[in-house]
Amino acid sequence: MKIAWCITGAGHFLKESFEAFRSIKKGVRPGPSNLKPQPSTLKITIFISNAGVEVLRMYGIFDKLKEISNGEYMEEIFTEKEQGSSSPKAGRFSLRKYDAVVVSPATSNTVAKIAYGIADSLVTNVVSLASKACIPVYVVPTDGFPGKVESEMPYSIDREKCKGCDDCEPRDRCKEEAIYGAPIPQIDLLRCNGCGLCLELCPYGAINGGVVEIKAREIDIRNVGLLRKMEGITVLEHPTHFFLFYKKGNLC
Ligand SMILES: Cc1cc2nc3c(=O)[nH]c(=O)nc-3n(C[C@H](O)[C@H](O)[C@H](O)COP(=O)(O)O)c2cc1C
């Protein structure tokens, strides 16, 4: 079985998506599942949006993707930056090389584009060409349902707990030089690789991720509603649901 896993720039459901695909790759069912994982025949190609690359790094997951896709044929990791504006590797969908596409997590931005037929990025091109080739597409939106969700944030500095030490170990020992400024430093998340060393080094516990509550906007819920009505697209509530709801077979 060959799966195209598309990652967009969302923190919500990111770790859950990673854990689900890593489990299935290791031959472990990631929750209730109809799929019998057969790691030897399962190939996962990863397609990542520009924002996806940044957010994956912030959460310390980017380098771990190799555990799922080792770089061999049909197990590559393609980034939007490398794929330019026309996303040539999305041509694989026209050649029907995949059994399914999973967009997990899917940002409101990417959901809106798919809902309105826009294909101007790597992930939206993958979805567009997969749909034209009748390959089923599964989307896990971050903002698909009314009400609030809890979402884990990347690292930040708690300005109330920070003592503004002259010798700030987290700042001085960050290999990415992502922590800057004095007396109360800040984190440049575009440099941060989410390694978590700073968290361990601060004796005052002033660095943390934390969880925030996010409410879905009405427009995002409406766009997810549009996706539900699109031919060949299945909207899922959680990354593990792909393994439960996947149905074998081309759609036309
Ligand atoms: C740490 C972080 C977490 C984010 N999480 C989400 C999210 O959960 N859902 C969402 O819709 N956008 C989220 N965003 C915003 C998207 O990255 C942004 O809208 C981006 O333009 C999406 O581009 P893409 O859809 O091409 O990946 C997040 C941004 C950052 C920096």
Short mmCIF file of C-alpha atoms and ligand atoms in Angstrom, two decimals:
data_model
loop_
_atom_site.label_atom_id
_atom_site.label_comp_id
_atom_site.label_asym_id
_atom_site.label_seq_id
_atom_site.Cartn_x
_atom_site.Cartn_y
_atom_site.Cartn_z
CA MET A 1 0.00 0.00 0.00
CA LYS A 2 1.28 3.45 -0.88
CA ILE A 3 0.17 6.49 1.08
CA ALA A 4 0.92 10.15 0.41
CA TRP A 5 0.97 11.93 3.77
CA CYS A 6 0.66 15.70 3.43
CA ILE A 7 1.64 17.91 6.35
CA THR A 8 0.60 21.56 6.53
CA GLY A 9 1.66 24.25 9.01
CA ALA A 10 -0.52 23.33 11.96
CA GLY A 11 0.51 22.66 15.55
CA HIS A 12 -2.82 21.08 16.37
CA PHE A 13 -2.89 17.34 15.62
CA LEU A 14 0.75 17.48 14.48
CA LYS A 15 2.17 15.18 17.14
CA GLU A 16 -0.87 12.92 16.88
CA SER A 17 -0.42 12.66 13.09
CA PHE A 18 3.27 11.85 13.50
CA GLU A 19 2.60 9.23 16.17
CA ALA A 20 -0.14 7.62 14.06
CA PHE A 21 2.05 7.28 10.96
CA ARG A 22 5.08 6.16 12.97
CA SER A 23 3.01 3.47 14.67
CA ILE A 24 1.58 2.12 11.45
CA LYS A 25 5.04 2.12 9.88
CA LYS A 26 6.28 0.05 12.82
CA GLY A 27 3.42 -2.38 12.32
CA VAL A 28 1.41 -1.20 15.30
CA ARG A 29 -2.25 -0.18 14.93
CA PRO A 30 -2.57 3.44 16.12
CA GLY A 31 -5.96 2.93 17.78
CA PRO A 32 -9.08 1.30 16.35
CA SER A 33 -8.07 0.29 12.87
CA ASN A 34 -9.26 -1.74 9.91
CA LEU A 35 -5.87 -1.66 8.27
CA LYS A 36 -3.53 -4.53 8.93
CA PRO A 37 -0.17 -2.80 9.10
CA GLN A 38 2.38 -4.59 6.95
CA PRO A 39 5.47 -2.47 7.32
CA SER A 40 7.33 -4.28 4.53
CA THR A 41 4.77 -3.36 1.86
CA LEU A 42 3.64 -0.03 3.31
CA LYS A 43 5.28 2.95 1.66
CA ILE A 44 4.67 6.47 2.89
CA THR A 45 5.77 9.52 0.92
CA ILE A 46 5.65 12.79 2.84
CA PHE A 47 4.70 16.10 1.19
CA ILE A 48 5.22 19.20 3.36
CA SER A 49 4.01 22.77 2.85
CA ASN A 50 6.42 25.65 3.49
CA ALA A 51 4.65 26.47 6.76
CA GLY A 52 4.64 22.76 7.55
CA VAL A 53 8.45 22.63 7.47
CA GLU A 54 8.67 25.55 9.89
CA VAL A 55 6.08 24.23 12.32
CA LEU A 56 7.48 20.67 12.23
CA ARG A 57 10.86 22.09 13.28
CA MET A 58 9.33 24.16 16.09
CA TYR A 59 7.79 21.04 17.56
CA GLY A 60 11.00 19.02 17.16
CA ILE A 61 9.46 16.59 14.67
CA PHE A 62 11.05 17.47 11.33
CA ASP A 63 14.20 15.38 11.82
CA LYS A 64 12.16 12.43 13.10
CA LEU A 65 10.24 12.08 9.83
CA LYS A 66 13.09 9.87 8.56
CA GLU A 67 11.76 7.18 10.90
CA ILE A 68 8.69 7.02 8.63
CA SER A 69 10.06 7.80 5.18
CA ASN A 70 13.64 6.68 4.64
CA GLY A 71 14.24 8.53 1.37
CA GLU A 72 14.01 5.53 -0.95
CA TYR A 73 11.70 5.55 -3.97
CA MET A 74 8.09 6.25 -2.87
CA GLU A 75 9.35 6.91 0.64
CA GLU A 76 10.76 10.36 0.08
CA ILE A 77 10.14 13.57 1.98
CA PHE A 78 9.22 16.34 -0.46
CA THR A 79 9.13 19.96 0.67
CA GLU A 80 7.24 22.73 -1.07
CA LYS A 81 10.41 24.80 -1.38
CA GLU A 82 12.16 22.05 -3.36
CA GLN A 83 9.06 21.42 -5.43
CA GLY A 84 8.80 24.97 -6.74
CA SER A 85 5.56 26.48 -7.96
CA SER A 86 4.40 23.66 -10.21
CA SER A 87 5.00 20.74 -7.77
CA PRO A 88 6.32 18.27 -10.37
CA LYS A 89 6.29 15.32 -7.95
CA ALA A 90 2.52 15.73 -7.68
CA GLY A 91 2.53 14.26 -11.20
CA ARG A 92 2.83 10.88 -9.49
CA PHE A 93 -0.87 11.16 -8.70
CA SER A 94 -1.80 11.44 -12.35
CA LEU A 95 0.20 8.23 -12.82
CA ARG A 96 -1.91 6.68 -10.02
CA LYS A 97 1.09 5.65 -7.95
CA TYR A 98 -0.69 6.05 -4.61
CA ASP A 99 -3.66 4.34 -2.96
CA ALA A 100 -4.59 7.29 -0.78
CA VAL A 101 -3.73 10.84 0.21
CA VAL A 102 -3.96 11.95 3.83
CA VAL A 103 -3.71 15.64 4.73
CA SER A 104 -3.06 15.59 8.46
CA PRO A 105 -3.09 18.09 10.00
CA ALA A 106 -4.80 20.39 7.52
CA THR A 107 -4.66 24.11 8.30
CA SER A 108 -7.66 26.35 7.77
CA ASN A 109 -5.67 27.93 4.98
CA THR A 110 -5.18 24.68 3.06
CA VAL A 111 -8.77 23.59 3.76
CA ALA A 112 -10.06 26.88 2.31
CA LYS A 113 -7.92 26.47 -0.81
CA ILE A 114 -9.04 22.89 -1.39
CA ALA A 115 -12.68 23.85 -0.80
CA TYR A 116 -12.45 26.47 -3.53
CA GLY A 117 -10.43 24.39 -5.98
CA ILE A 118 -7.19 26.31 -5.58
CA ALA A 119 -3.98 24.44 -6.37
CA ASP A 120 -1.10 26.85 -5.82
CA SER A 121 0.99 24.99 -3.24
CA LEU A 122 2.50 21.52 -2.92
CA VAL A 123 -0.28 20.10 -0.76
CA THR A 124 -3.14 21.66 -2.73
CA ASN A 125 -1.57 20.39 -5.95
CA VAL A 126 -1.33 16.90 -4.49
CA VAL A 127 -5.01 17.00 -3.53
CA SER A 128 -6.06 18.42 -6.88
CA LEU A 129 -4.15 15.87 -8.98
CA ALA A 130 -5.13 12.98 -6.70
CA SER A 131 -8.81 13.92 -7.06
CA LYS A 132 -8.46 14.12 -10.84
CA ALA A 133 -6.99 10.62 -10.79
CA CYS A 134 -9.80 9.36 -8.51
CA ILE A 135 -7.42 8.61 -5.63
CA PRO A 136 -9.25 8.99 -2.29
CA VAL A 137 -8.23 11.99 -0.20
CA TYR A 138 -8.63 12.09 3.59
CA VAL A 139 -8.42 15.43 5.37
CA VAL A 140 -7.97 16.04 9.10
CA PRO A 141 -8.77 19.73 9.64
CA THR A 142 -7.55 21.56 12.71
CA ASP A 143 -10.59 23.84 12.79
CA GLY A 144 -13.39 21.70 11.54
CA PHE A 145 -15.84 21.56 14.37
CA PRO A 146 -17.77 24.04 16.52
CA GLY A 147 -16.41 24.71 19.99
CA LYS A 148 -12.93 25.01 21.42
CA VAL A 149 -9.97 22.68 21.11
CA GLU A 150 -6.84 22.51 23.23
CA SER A 151 -3.66 22.96 21.27
CA GLU A 152 -0.04 22.59 22.34
CA MET A 153 2.14 25.65 21.68
CA PRO A 154 5.81 25.71 20.66
CA TYR A 155 8.39 26.90 23.20
CA SER A 156 8.13 30.41 24.61
CA ILE A 157 9.51 32.35 27.55
CA ASP A 158 7.25 33.06 30.50
CA ARG A 159 8.14 36.69 31.24
CA GLU A 160 6.79 36.43 34.78
CA LYS A 161 8.99 33.49 35.68
CA CYS A 162 12.14 34.64 33.83
CA LYS A 163 14.66 36.30 36.17
CA GLY A 164 16.65 37.92 33.36
CA CYS A 165 19.91 36.25 34.46
CA ASP A 166 23.12 37.78 33.06
CA ASP A 167 24.36 34.28 32.30
CA CYS A 168 21.34 32.73 30.69
CA GLU A 169 22.28 29.11 29.97
CA PRO A 170 19.36 28.44 27.62
CA ARG A 171 20.36 31.46 25.53
CA ASP A 172 24.10 30.77 25.61
CA ARG A 173 23.86 27.06 24.87
CA CYS A 174 21.16 27.02 22.22
CA LYS A 175 22.89 25.47 19.19
CA GLU A 176 20.48 27.18 16.81
CA GLU A 177 21.05 30.59 18.44
CA ALA A 178 17.30 30.84 18.63
CA ILE A 179 17.23 32.62 21.99
CA TYR A 180 18.15 36.29 21.89
CA GLY A 181 17.79 39.56 23.76
CA ALA A 182 18.28 40.74 27.35
CA PRO A 183 17.41 41.04 30.15
CA ILE A 184 14.33 38.96 29.32
CA PRO A 185 15.18 36.97 26.20
CA GLN A 186 12.83 35.85 23.44
CA ILE A 187 12.72 32.78 21.22
CA ASP A 188 13.01 33.08 17.45
CA LEU A 189 10.77 30.18 16.49
CA LEU A 190 12.01 30.15 12.91
CA ARG A 191 15.42 29.17 14.29
CA CYS A 192 14.16 26.89 17.07
CA ASN A 193 14.30 23.18 16.27
CA GLY A 194 12.20 22.16 19.24
CA CYS A 195 15.01 20.14 20.84
CA GLY A 196 13.85 21.15 24.33
CA LEU A 197 17.37 21.69 25.75
CA CYS A 198 16.46 25.22 26.94
CA LEU A 199 13.58 23.81 28.90
CA GLU A 200 15.95 21.60 30.87
CA LEU A 201 18.55 24.32 31.38
CA CYS A 202 16.37 27.07 32.84
CA PRO A 203 16.39 26.63 36.65
CA TYR A 204 13.26 28.77 37.01
CA GLY A 205 11.07 26.78 34.62
CA ALA A 206 10.56 29.94 32.59
CA ILE A 207 10.56 28.16 29.25
CA ASN A 208 7.61 26.10 28.28
CA GLY A 209 5.21 25.26 25.54
CA GLY A 210 1.89 25.30 27.25
CA VAL A 211 -1.55 24.54 26.01
CA VAL A 212 -4.00 27.11 24.64
CA GLU A 213 -7.69 26.92 23.85
CA ILE A 214 -8.62 27.78 20.28
CA LYS A 215 -12.08 28.34 18.91
CA ALA A 216 -12.80 27.44 15.31
CA ARG A 217 -14.01 30.35 13.17
CA GLU A 218 -17.35 30.03 11.48
CA ILE A 219 -15.77 30.43 8.06
CA ASP A 220 -13.38 27.55 8.73
CA ILE A 221 -16.23 25.28 9.81
CA ARG A 222 -18.12 26.29 6.68
CA ASN A 223 -15.12 25.46 4.49
CA VAL A 224 -14.81 22.05 6.11
CA GLY A 225 -18.52 21.59 5.31
CA LEU A 226 -17.69 22.29 1.66
CA LEU A 227 -14.93 19.69 1.76
CA ARG A 228 -17.38 17.09 3.04
CA LYS A 229 -19.50 17.60 -0.07
CA MET A 230 -16.57 17.22 -2.45
CA GLU A 231 -16.29 14.04 -4.43
CA GLY A 232 -13.50 11.77 -3.27
CA ILE A 233 -12.75 13.71 -0.07
CA THR A 234 -13.40 12.29 3.39
CA VAL A 235 -13.13 14.59 6.40
CA LEU A 236 -11.83 12.91 9.55
CA GLU A 237 -11.96 14.08 13.15
CA HIS A 238 -8.63 12.65 14.23
CA PRO A 239 -5.42 11.49 12.50
CA THR A 240 -5.86 7.88 13.62
CA HIS A 241 -9.28 7.71 11.93
CA PHE A 242 -7.64 7.27 8.53
CA PHE A 243 -6.65 3.76 9.53
CA LEU A 244 -10.20 3.08 10.62
CA PHE A 245 -12.08 4.56 7.66
CA TYR A 246 -9.73 3.90 4.73
CA LYS A 247 -11.49 2.03 1.93
CA LYS A 248 -9.42 0.27 -0.68
CA GLY A 249 -9.94 1.09 -4.31
CA ASN A 250 -9.77 3.81 -6.90
CA LEU A 251 -12.85 6.02 -7.03
CA CYS A 252 -13.50 5.85 -10.78
C1 LIG B 1 3.27 27.27 15.95
C2 LIG B 1 2.20 27.44 14.92
C3 LIG B 1 1.08 26.63 14.97
C4 LIG B 1 0.06 26.80 14.03
N1 LIG B 1 -1.03 26.00 14.13
C5 LIG B 1 -2.05 26.14 13.26
C6 LIG B 1 -3.20 25.30 13.37
O1 LIG B 1 -3.30 24.44 14.26
N2 LIG B 1 -4.19 25.46 12.45
C7 LIG B 1 -4.11 26.40 11.45
O2 LIG B 1 -5.05 26.50 10.66
N3 LIG B 1 -3.02 27.20 11.32
C8 LIG B 1 -1.99 27.09 12.20
N4 LIG B 1 -0.88 27.90 12.07
C9 LIG B 1 -0.85 28.93 11.02
C10 LIG B 1 -0.38 28.36 9.64
O3 LIG B 1 0.94 27.86 9.73
C11 LIG B 1 -0.46 29.44 8.55
O4 LIG B 1 -1.82 29.80 8.34
C12 LIG B 1 0.17 29.03 7.23
O5 LIG B 1 0.06 30.09 6.31
C13 LIG B 1 -0.51 27.79 6.65
O6 LIG B 1 0.09 27.44 5.41
P1 LIG B 1 -0.18 26.00 4.75
O7 LIG B 1 -1.65 25.80 4.78
O8 LIG B 1 0.33 26.14 3.36
O9 LIG B 1 0.58 25.00 5.52
C14 LIG B 1 0.16 27.77 13.01
C15 LIG B 1 1.31 28.57 12.96
C16 LIG B 1 2.31 28.42 13.91
C17 LIG B 1 3.52 29.30 13.86
#
